Amino acid sequence: MKMQNGGCVVILIYLVSLFKESYSISYRNFDTFFKNITGGKNINLRPVLDHKSKVNINMSFHLIYIQEFNEVEGKLSLTGYFNISWVDQTLSWNSTENGIEQFTFQEHIIWKPSFIIGNPYDGVNLIYKDENVMRVQSNGVVTWTPGDNYEVFCNADVSRYPFDTQICKLEILPWGYTNEEIVVVPIYDYVVQLWFNPQKTWEFIDSSVTKREDIQLLEFAMKLKRYPMFFVLNLILPICVMIILNIFVFLLPPESGERVGYAVTVLLAITVFLTISSDNLPATSSPRISSISLLLFADVCISAFIVIMVIVSSRYYHREDKYPVTKFMRGFVNVSRIVRCKMCCCRRKKEKYSEKGNKEEIKWTEVGKEIDIVCGICITAAICIINALYIIDVAV
């Protein structure tokens, strides 16, 4: 029994020694193998045994980081790398003879395809650098992973800024080859996010990969959504506060003499926010003007109207009583009182205004006060409607 166990141990040791001998490769042996495999290669010829055959190029894009998306300039800056693979029919070998399954080498030794960015932001750019390396397997599969910082053009749609969602594309197409020479095949139908680091301004929502067969162009589309809270706190809410403060100008006593200055100050503050938002948006109206720009423009118009009505009401309020109130103004005051009483007053006041009507003596101060009340109600309703339309527009 002991001899049988000892024999098994001897056989096991012998097999392990054979395994080590067959798969231990010295530097000199590997150098000789490398020179035999890569020597005499013409990097200008496609790696096919039949020149009429096509080379299938498999490609995918791995996104690492979104550096910047400048919607004003339409520039998207990405950091990532491409995983490109093809079969080199001149580089296959039998791995069982020498134990070499794969190895790496500099990319300038053998043939590689040329690709350019189809939508570059500045100039025509190739997607690789000469210091990249390649990995080749015993079956002839070559894997190439060029990486860089890529700047592409992306036309931003800021119609719902800052609640906007952008779809930007990274377009890649072969350079110098026809459809009869190479065929580009996407490995995945999405952008790989294995090493992706989230960006603080934009959220990566979705991605897709499409191909144009006529020019072998791959489009890596990325859907980005902006984080809006910073802009809500620093732009939208201050605008809402400014326009609400505008209404309180009609509550200031006309005797204070500060009404016009107050209204003009609020108008200038809203104009400043309009300038700030314009600096952060592209100077374009396609597909349409931004909702925040329309909101600010409407607020500026309302503020300008408030300034005009404050001046008019102050003029009527301070008019001397020696000038009789015109028939039109008496009618305006009576109609305004009746309408307001039908909405919120008691029955006795309704009858009082209905019976006396034009018989009651009306002074210019009452005309000014009535103008303030009517303008305050109408402008409040207009502000509520405008802001509701903005919320509906950005939410749908």
Short mmCIF file of C-alpha atoms in Angstrom, two decimals:
data_model
loop_
_atom_site.label_atom_id
_atom_site.label_comp_id
_atom_site.label_asym_id
_atom_site.label_seq_id
_atom_site.Cartn_x
_atom_site.Cartn_y
_atom_site.Cartn_z
CA MET A 1 0.00 0.00 0.00
CA LYS A 2 2.84 2.33 0.85
CA MET A 3 4.59 1.51 -2.43
CA GLN A 4 1.46 2.34 -4.39
CA ASN A 5 1.20 5.71 -2.66
CA GLY A 6 4.86 6.41 -3.28
CA GLY A 7 4.49 5.57 -6.94
CA CYS A 8 1.60 8.02 -7.29
CA VAL A 9 3.72 10.76 -5.72
CA VAL A 10 6.62 10.07 -8.11
CA ILE A 11 4.29 10.17 -11.11
CA LEU A 12 2.75 13.45 -9.91
CA ILE A 13 6.16 15.06 -9.46
CA TYR A 14 7.17 13.91 -12.93
CA LEU A 15 4.03 15.40 -14.52
CA VAL A 16 4.57 18.73 -12.73
CA SER A 17 8.16 18.86 -13.98
CA LEU A 18 6.99 18.21 -17.52
CA PHE A 19 4.39 20.96 -17.22
CA LYS A 20 7.01 23.46 -16.04
CA GLU A 21 9.40 22.51 -18.78
CA SER A 22 6.80 22.79 -21.52
CA TYR A 23 5.44 26.17 -20.42
CA SER A 24 8.48 27.96 -19.05
CA ILE A 25 9.69 30.31 -21.78
CA SER A 26 13.01 32.07 -21.60
CA TYR A 27 13.56 35.62 -22.76
CA ARG A 28 15.73 34.47 -25.66
CA ASN A 29 13.16 31.94 -26.87
CA PHE A 30 10.38 34.49 -26.66
CA ASP A 31 12.49 37.08 -28.50
CA THR A 32 13.17 34.61 -31.29
CA PHE A 33 9.47 33.74 -31.51
CA PHE A 34 8.52 37.43 -31.57
CA LYS A 35 10.93 38.21 -34.42
CA ASN A 36 9.70 35.26 -36.43
CA ILE A 37 6.05 36.27 -36.00
CA THR A 38 6.35 40.01 -36.60
CA GLY A 39 9.35 40.15 -38.92
CA GLY A 40 8.86 41.18 -42.52
CA LYS A 41 5.37 42.56 -42.03
CA ASN A 42 4.17 45.27 -44.40
CA ILE A 43 2.05 47.61 -42.30
CA ASN A 44 0.49 49.11 -45.45
CA LEU A 45 -1.21 45.86 -46.53
CA ARG A 46 -4.43 44.56 -45.03
CA PRO A 47 -3.83 41.33 -43.03
CA VAL A 48 -5.72 38.94 -45.34
CA LEU A 49 -4.45 36.03 -47.39
CA ASP A 50 -6.83 36.88 -50.23
CA HIS A 51 -6.67 40.57 -51.15
CA LYS A 52 -10.32 40.51 -52.22
CA SER A 53 -11.43 39.51 -48.71
CA LYS A 54 -12.82 42.04 -46.25
CA VAL A 55 -11.48 42.72 -42.78
CA ASN A 56 -14.18 42.77 -40.10
CA ILE A 57 -13.41 45.48 -37.54
CA ASN A 58 -15.24 45.06 -34.21
CA MET A 59 -15.52 48.28 -32.22
CA SER A 60 -16.94 49.54 -28.93
CA PHE A 61 -16.51 52.76 -26.95
CA HIS A 62 -15.79 52.80 -23.22
CA LEU A 63 -16.69 56.09 -21.52
CA ILE A 64 -14.57 57.10 -18.53
CA TYR A 65 -15.52 60.71 -17.76
CA ILE A 66 -17.48 63.63 -19.16
CA GLN A 67 -15.10 66.54 -18.73
CA GLU A 68 -17.29 69.36 -19.94
CA PHE A 69 -20.35 70.16 -21.97
CA ASN A 70 -20.32 73.78 -23.07
CA GLU A 71 -23.78 74.39 -24.46
CA VAL A 72 -22.89 77.95 -25.49
CA GLU A 73 -20.08 76.75 -27.80
CA GLY A 74 -21.65 73.38 -28.53
CA LYS A 75 -18.57 71.46 -27.35
CA LEU A 76 -18.63 68.11 -25.56
CA SER A 77 -15.34 66.91 -24.03
CA LEU A 78 -15.07 63.19 -23.27
CA THR A 79 -12.42 60.91 -21.83
CA GLY A 80 -12.57 57.29 -22.94
CA TYR A 81 -11.09 54.58 -25.12
CA PHE A 82 -12.11 52.38 -28.02
CA ASN A 83 -11.92 48.60 -27.98
CA ILE A 84 -11.09 47.62 -31.57
CA SER A 85 -10.40 44.07 -32.67
CA TRP A 86 -9.91 42.17 -35.93
CA VAL A 87 -8.38 38.94 -37.20
CA ASP A 88 -4.87 39.15 -38.64
CA GLN A 89 -4.58 36.09 -40.85
CA THR A 90 -0.79 36.47 -41.03
CA LEU A 91 -0.18 36.32 -37.25
CA SER A 92 -1.66 32.99 -36.10
CA TRP A 93 0.45 30.22 -34.51
CA ASN A 94 0.08 26.93 -32.62
CA SER A 95 0.17 27.78 -28.92
CA THR A 96 0.62 24.13 -27.86
CA GLU A 97 4.10 24.03 -29.39
CA ASN A 98 5.60 26.90 -27.37
CA GLY A 99 3.01 27.69 -24.69
CA ILE A 100 2.53 31.27 -25.87
CA GLU A 101 -1.14 32.19 -25.91
CA GLN A 102 -0.84 35.96 -26.46
CA PHE A 103 1.55 38.90 -26.18
CA THR A 104 1.64 42.68 -26.59
CA PHE A 105 3.68 44.92 -28.87
CA GLN A 106 3.86 48.48 -30.16
CA GLU A 107 1.17 49.36 -32.66
CA HIS A 108 3.51 50.50 -35.46
CA ILE A 109 4.75 46.94 -36.12
CA ILE A 110 1.71 45.52 -37.95
CA TRP A 111 -1.24 46.87 -39.93
CA LYS A 112 -4.01 48.70 -38.13
CA PRO A 113 -7.11 50.50 -39.44
CA SER A 114 -7.35 54.29 -39.48
CA PHE A 115 -10.37 56.01 -37.95
CA ILE A 116 -11.32 59.65 -37.58
CA ILE A 117 -13.91 61.52 -35.55
CA GLY A 118 -16.87 62.34 -37.78
CA ASN A 119 -18.07 65.36 -35.77
CA PRO A 120 -14.89 66.98 -34.40
CA TYR A 121 -15.12 70.30 -32.64
CA ASP A 122 -11.83 71.59 -34.02
CA GLY A 123 -10.14 70.03 -37.07
CA VAL A 124 -9.87 66.45 -38.32
CA ASN A 125 -8.55 64.12 -35.60
CA LEU A 126 -7.43 60.50 -35.75
CA ILE A 127 -8.46 58.41 -32.77
CA TYR A 128 -5.04 56.96 -31.89
CA LYS A 129 -1.54 57.87 -30.81
CA ASP A 130 1.65 56.09 -31.78
CA GLU A 131 2.56 55.06 -28.22
CA ASN A 132 -0.44 52.73 -27.81
CA VAL A 133 0.06 48.96 -27.62
CA MET A 134 -1.76 46.03 -29.18
CA ARG A 135 -2.47 42.52 -27.94
CA VAL A 136 -2.48 39.56 -30.32
CA GLN A 137 -3.73 36.04 -29.57
CA SER A 138 -2.66 32.74 -31.06
CA ASN A 139 -5.74 32.59 -33.28
CA GLY A 140 -4.76 35.90 -34.92
CA VAL A 141 -7.22 38.14 -33.06
CA VAL A 142 -5.65 41.58 -32.55
CA THR A 143 -7.05 43.88 -29.86
CA TRP A 144 -6.28 47.59 -29.95
CA THR A 145 -7.46 50.03 -27.26
CA PRO A 146 -6.62 53.64 -28.21
CA GLY A 147 -7.71 56.17 -25.61
CA ASP A 148 -7.67 59.95 -25.47
CA ASN A 149 -9.65 63.10 -24.65
CA TYR A 150 -12.16 63.63 -27.44
CA GLU A 151 -13.84 66.96 -28.23
CA VAL A 152 -16.91 66.67 -30.45
CA PHE A 153 -19.55 69.09 -31.64
CA CYS A 154 -22.98 68.81 -30.03
CA ASN A 155 -25.77 71.22 -30.90
CA ALA A 156 -27.50 71.87 -27.57
CA ASP A 157 -31.27 72.14 -27.23
CA VAL A 158 -31.79 74.53 -24.31
CA SER A 159 -35.50 75.14 -24.84
CA ARG A 160 -36.20 73.72 -21.36
CA TYR A 161 -33.08 75.03 -19.61
CA PRO A 162 -32.19 74.24 -16.82
CA PHE A 163 -34.42 71.15 -16.92
CA ASP A 164 -33.05 70.14 -20.31
CA THR A 165 -31.91 66.77 -21.63
CA GLN A 166 -29.24 66.62 -24.32
CA ILE A 167 -28.43 63.89 -26.83
CA CYS A 168 -24.83 64.11 -28.04
CA LYS A 169 -23.07 61.82 -30.47
CA LEU A 170 -19.51 60.63 -30.97
CA GLU A 171 -19.20 59.69 -34.64
CA ILE A 172 -16.41 57.39 -35.83
CA LEU A 173 -15.72 56.38 -39.43
CA PRO A 174 -12.82 54.66 -41.25
CA TRP A 175 -10.34 56.85 -43.08
CA GLY A 176 -8.92 55.77 -46.43
CA TYR A 177 -10.75 52.44 -46.80
CA THR A 178 -13.77 51.46 -48.88
CA ASN A 179 -16.68 49.17 -48.04
CA GLU A 180 -15.00 46.45 -50.10
CA GLU A 181 -11.90 46.49 -47.89
CA ILE A 182 -13.14 46.73 -44.29
CA VAL A 183 -16.47 46.30 -42.49
CA VAL A 184 -17.03 48.06 -39.16
CA VAL A 185 -19.19 46.07 -36.73
CA PRO A 186 -20.36 47.44 -33.36
CA ILE A 187 -19.70 45.03 -30.50
CA TYR A 188 -22.47 46.43 -28.28
CA ASP A 189 -25.55 48.52 -28.96
CA TYR A 190 -24.65 50.87 -26.10
CA VAL A 191 -21.72 52.84 -24.70
CA VAL A 192 -19.80 50.78 -22.14
CA GLN A 193 -19.67 52.37 -18.67
CA LEU A 194 -17.43 49.89 -16.86
CA TRP A 195 -14.94 52.59 -15.78
CA PHE A 196 -17.32 55.54 -15.91
CA ASN A 197 -17.02 58.24 -13.23
CA PRO A 198 -20.23 60.29 -12.75
CA GLN A 199 -20.13 63.98 -13.59
CA LYS A 200 -21.41 66.61 -11.14
CA THR A 201 -23.31 68.71 -13.66
CA TRP A 202 -24.71 66.08 -16.04
CA GLU A 203 -26.32 62.73 -15.38
CA PHE A 204 -25.71 59.93 -17.87
CA ILE A 205 -29.20 58.57 -18.68
CA ASP A 206 -28.92 56.24 -21.65
CA SER A 207 -26.86 55.43 -24.74
CA SER A 208 -27.17 53.73 -28.09
CA VAL A 209 -25.01 52.76 -31.05
CA THR A 210 -26.16 52.98 -34.66
CA LYS A 211 -24.39 52.40 -37.96
CA ARG A 212 -24.59 54.01 -41.38
CA GLU A 213 -23.85 51.28 -43.88
CA ASP A 214 -22.98 53.57 -46.79
CA ILE A 215 -19.88 55.09 -45.14
CA GLN A 216 -19.30 52.57 -42.30
CA LEU A 217 -19.95 55.28 -39.71
CA LEU A 218 -20.70 54.41 -36.08
CA GLU A 219 -22.70 56.86 -33.97
CA PHE A 220 -22.27 56.51 -30.21
CA ALA A 221 -25.23 58.51 -28.87
CA MET A 222 -25.27 59.56 -25.21
CA LYS A 223 -28.30 60.99 -23.43
CA LEU A 224 -27.37 63.49 -20.71
CA LYS A 225 -29.66 65.17 -18.20
CA ARG A 226 -28.67 68.32 -16.34
CA TYR A 227 -28.80 68.50 -12.55
CA PRO A 228 -31.08 71.57 -12.19
CA MET A 229 -30.99 72.32 -8.44
CA PHE A 230 -28.08 74.78 -8.63
CA PHE A 231 -29.84 76.83 -11.31
CA VAL A 232 -33.17 76.63 -9.48
CA LEU A 233 -31.67 78.13 -6.33
CA ASN A 234 -29.50 80.72 -8.07
CA LEU A 235 -31.65 81.75 -11.03
CA ILE A 236 -35.29 80.67 -11.04
CA LEU A 237 -36.18 81.28 -7.39
CA PRO A 238 -34.58 84.78 -7.32
CA ILE A 239 -36.55 85.63 -10.48
CA CYS A 240 -39.78 84.49 -8.80
CA VAL A 241 -38.96 86.54 -5.70
CA MET A 242 -38.26 89.62 -7.82
CA ILE A 243 -41.53 89.39 -9.73
CA ILE A 244 -43.50 88.82 -6.49
CA LEU A 245 -41.85 91.89 -4.95
CA ASN A 246 -43.00 93.82 -7.99
CA ILE A 247 -46.64 93.37 -6.98
CA PHE A 248 -46.14 94.98 -3.57
CA VAL A 249 -45.43 98.33 -5.20
CA PHE A 250 -49.21 98.90 -5.29
CA LEU A 251 -49.35 98.53 -1.49
CA LEU A 252 -46.95 101.41 -0.93
CA PRO A 253 -48.73 104.62 0.09
CA PRO A 254 -48.61 107.18 -2.73
CA GLU A 255 -47.52 109.81 -0.18
CA SER A 256 -44.23 107.99 0.42
CA GLY A 257 -42.80 109.08 -2.94
CA GLU A 258 -40.83 105.82 -3.30
CA ARG A 259 -43.17 103.92 -5.57
CA VAL A 260 -41.54 104.75 -8.91
CA GLY A 261 -38.03 104.17 -7.57
CA TYR A 262 -39.09 100.83 -6.09
CA ALA A 263 -40.64 99.66 -9.38
CA VAL A 264 -37.62 100.75 -11.43
CA THR A 265 -35.22 98.98 -9.05
CA VAL A 266 -37.08 95.69 -9.40
CA LEU A 267 -37.15 96.13 -13.18
CA LEU A 268 -33.36 96.56 -13.25
CA ALA A 269 -32.87 93.50 -11.01
CA ILE A 270 -34.90 91.33 -13.40
CA THR A 271 -32.90 92.72 -16.33
CA VAL A 272 -29.68 91.63 -14.60
CA PHE A 273 -30.98 88.06 -14.29
CA LEU A 274 -31.94 88.17 -17.97
CA THR A 275 -28.34 89.07 -18.82
CA ILE A 276 -26.99 86.27 -16.62
CA SER A 277 -29.19 83.65 -18.27
CA SER A 278 -28.27 84.93 -21.75
CA ASP A 279 -24.57 84.38 -21.00
CA ASN A 280 -25.23 80.71 -20.17
CA LEU A 281 -27.29 79.97 -23.28
CA PRO A 282 -26.29 79.64 -26.93
CA ALA A 283 -27.28 82.52 -29.21
CA THR A 284 -29.74 80.46 -31.22
CA SER A 285 -33.49 80.11 -31.57
CA SER A 286 -33.45 76.56 -32.95
CA PRO A 287 -35.49 74.50 -32.28
CA ARG A 288 -36.97 77.33 -30.20
CA ILE A 289 -36.01 79.98 -27.67
CA SER A 290 -35.37 78.82 -24.12
CA SER A 291 -38.36 78.84 -21.76
CA ILE A 292 -36.39 80.69 -19.11
CA SER A 293 -35.63 83.46 -21.62
CA LEU A 294 -39.32 83.77 -22.47
CA LEU A 295 -40.17 83.85 -18.76
CA LEU A 296 -37.64 86.59 -18.09
CA PHE A 297 -38.80 88.60 -21.09
CA ALA A 298 -42.40 88.34 -19.87
CA ASP A 299 -41.30 89.46 -16.39
CA VAL A 300 -39.45 92.44 -17.89
CA CYS A 301 -42.57 93.44 -19.83
CA ILE A 302 -44.72 93.11 -16.71
CA SER A 303 -42.24 95.16 -14.69
CA ALA A 304 -42.20 97.86 -17.36
CA PHE A 305 -45.99 97.90 -17.38
CA ILE A 306 -45.98 98.21 -13.58
CA VAL A 307 -43.65 101.23 -13.77
CA ILE A 308 -46.00 102.91 -16.27
CA MET A 309 -49.13 102.20 -14.22
CA VAL A 310 -47.45 103.40 -11.00
CA ILE A 311 -46.65 106.69 -12.71
CA VAL A 312 -50.21 106.99 -14.04
CA SER A 313 -51.84 106.17 -10.69
CA SER A 314 -49.54 108.58 -8.85
CA ARG A 315 -50.46 111.33 -11.31
CA TYR A 316 -54.19 110.80 -10.71
CA TYR A 317 -53.71 110.48 -6.95
CA HIS A 318 -51.92 113.83 -6.62
CA ARG A 319 -54.18 115.72 -9.04
CA GLU A 320 -55.90 118.69 -7.47
CA ASP A 321 -59.63 118.50 -6.73
CA LYS A 322 -60.34 121.70 -8.62
CA TYR A 323 -60.22 119.61 -11.79
CA PRO A 324 -63.46 117.62 -12.04
CA VAL A 325 -63.29 113.86 -12.44
CA THR A 326 -64.18 112.91 -15.98
CA LYS A 327 -67.15 110.78 -16.82
CA PHE A 328 -64.92 107.99 -18.08
CA MET A 329 -62.97 107.82 -14.81
CA ARG A 330 -66.19 107.84 -12.73
CA GLY A 331 -67.47 104.95 -14.82
CA PHE A 332 -64.20 103.11 -14.41
CA VAL A 333 -64.31 103.47 -10.60
CA ASN A 334 -67.99 102.40 -10.38
CA VAL A 335 -67.56 99.39 -12.65
CA SER A 336 -64.45 98.30 -10.79
CA ARG A 337 -66.23 98.51 -7.43
CA ILE A 338 -69.27 96.61 -8.66
CA VAL A 339 -67.17 93.82 -10.20
CA ARG A 340 -65.09 93.45 -7.05
CA CYS A 341 -68.17 93.42 -4.86
CA LYS A 342 -69.80 90.73 -6.98
CA MET A 343 -66.75 88.59 -6.34
CA CYS A 344 -66.05 89.20 -2.67
CA CYS A 345 -68.26 91.88 -1.03
CA CYS A 346 -71.43 91.50 1.01
CA ARG A 347 -74.92 92.01 -0.41
CA ARG A 348 -75.41 95.42 1.28
CA LYS A 349 -72.31 96.88 -0.42
CA LYS A 350 -73.49 95.52 -3.74
CA GLU A 351 -76.80 97.32 -3.41
CA LYS A 352 -75.05 100.49 -2.22
CA TYR A 353 -72.79 100.68 -5.28
CA SER A 354 -75.60 99.65 -7.60
CA GLU A 355 -78.09 102.28 -6.34
CA LYS A 356 -75.80 105.28 -5.89
CA GLY A 357 -73.50 104.50 -8.81
CA ASN A 358 -72.72 107.73 -10.60
CA LYS A 359 -74.50 109.85 -7.94
CA GLU A 360 -71.69 109.32 -5.42
CA GLU A 361 -68.99 111.97 -5.50
CA ILE A 362 -65.66 110.53 -6.64
CA LYS A 363 -62.33 112.25 -6.06
CA TRP A 364 -59.04 111.89 -7.91
CA THR A 365 -57.46 110.11 -4.95
CA GLU A 366 -60.09 107.40 -5.26
CA VAL A 367 -59.33 107.09 -8.97
CA GLY A 368 -55.63 106.55 -8.18
CA LYS A 369 -56.44 103.97 -5.49
CA GLU A 370 -58.80 102.10 -7.82
CA ILE A 371 -56.15 101.98 -10.53
CA ASP A 372 -53.73 100.44 -7.99
CA ILE A 373 -56.28 97.81 -6.97
CA VAL A 374 -57.19 96.83 -10.53
CA CYS A 375 -53.56 96.73 -11.68
CA GLY A 376 -52.53 94.71 -8.62
CA ILE A 377 -55.22 92.08 -9.25
CA CYS A 378 -54.65 91.85 -13.00
CA ILE A 379 -50.86 91.70 -12.74
CA THR A 380 -51.03 89.05 -10.01
CA ALA A 381 -53.24 86.92 -12.23
CA ALA A 382 -50.91 87.46 -15.22
CA ILE A 383 -47.84 86.44 -13.17
CA CYS A 384 -49.56 83.28 -11.93
CA ILE A 385 -50.58 82.32 -15.48
CA ILE A 386 -47.09 82.97 -16.92
CA ASN A 387 -45.33 80.95 -14.22
CA ALA A 388 -47.86 78.12 -14.55
CA LEU A 389 -47.22 77.98 -18.30
CA TYR A 390 -43.46 77.85 -17.66
CA ILE A 391 -43.83 74.98 -15.19
CA ILE A 392 -46.07 73.07 -17.60
CA ASP A 393 -43.62 73.64 -20.46
CA VAL A 394 -40.54 72.34 -18.61
CA ALA A 395 -42.40 69.50 -16.91
CA VAL A 396 -44.11 67.95 -19.94
#
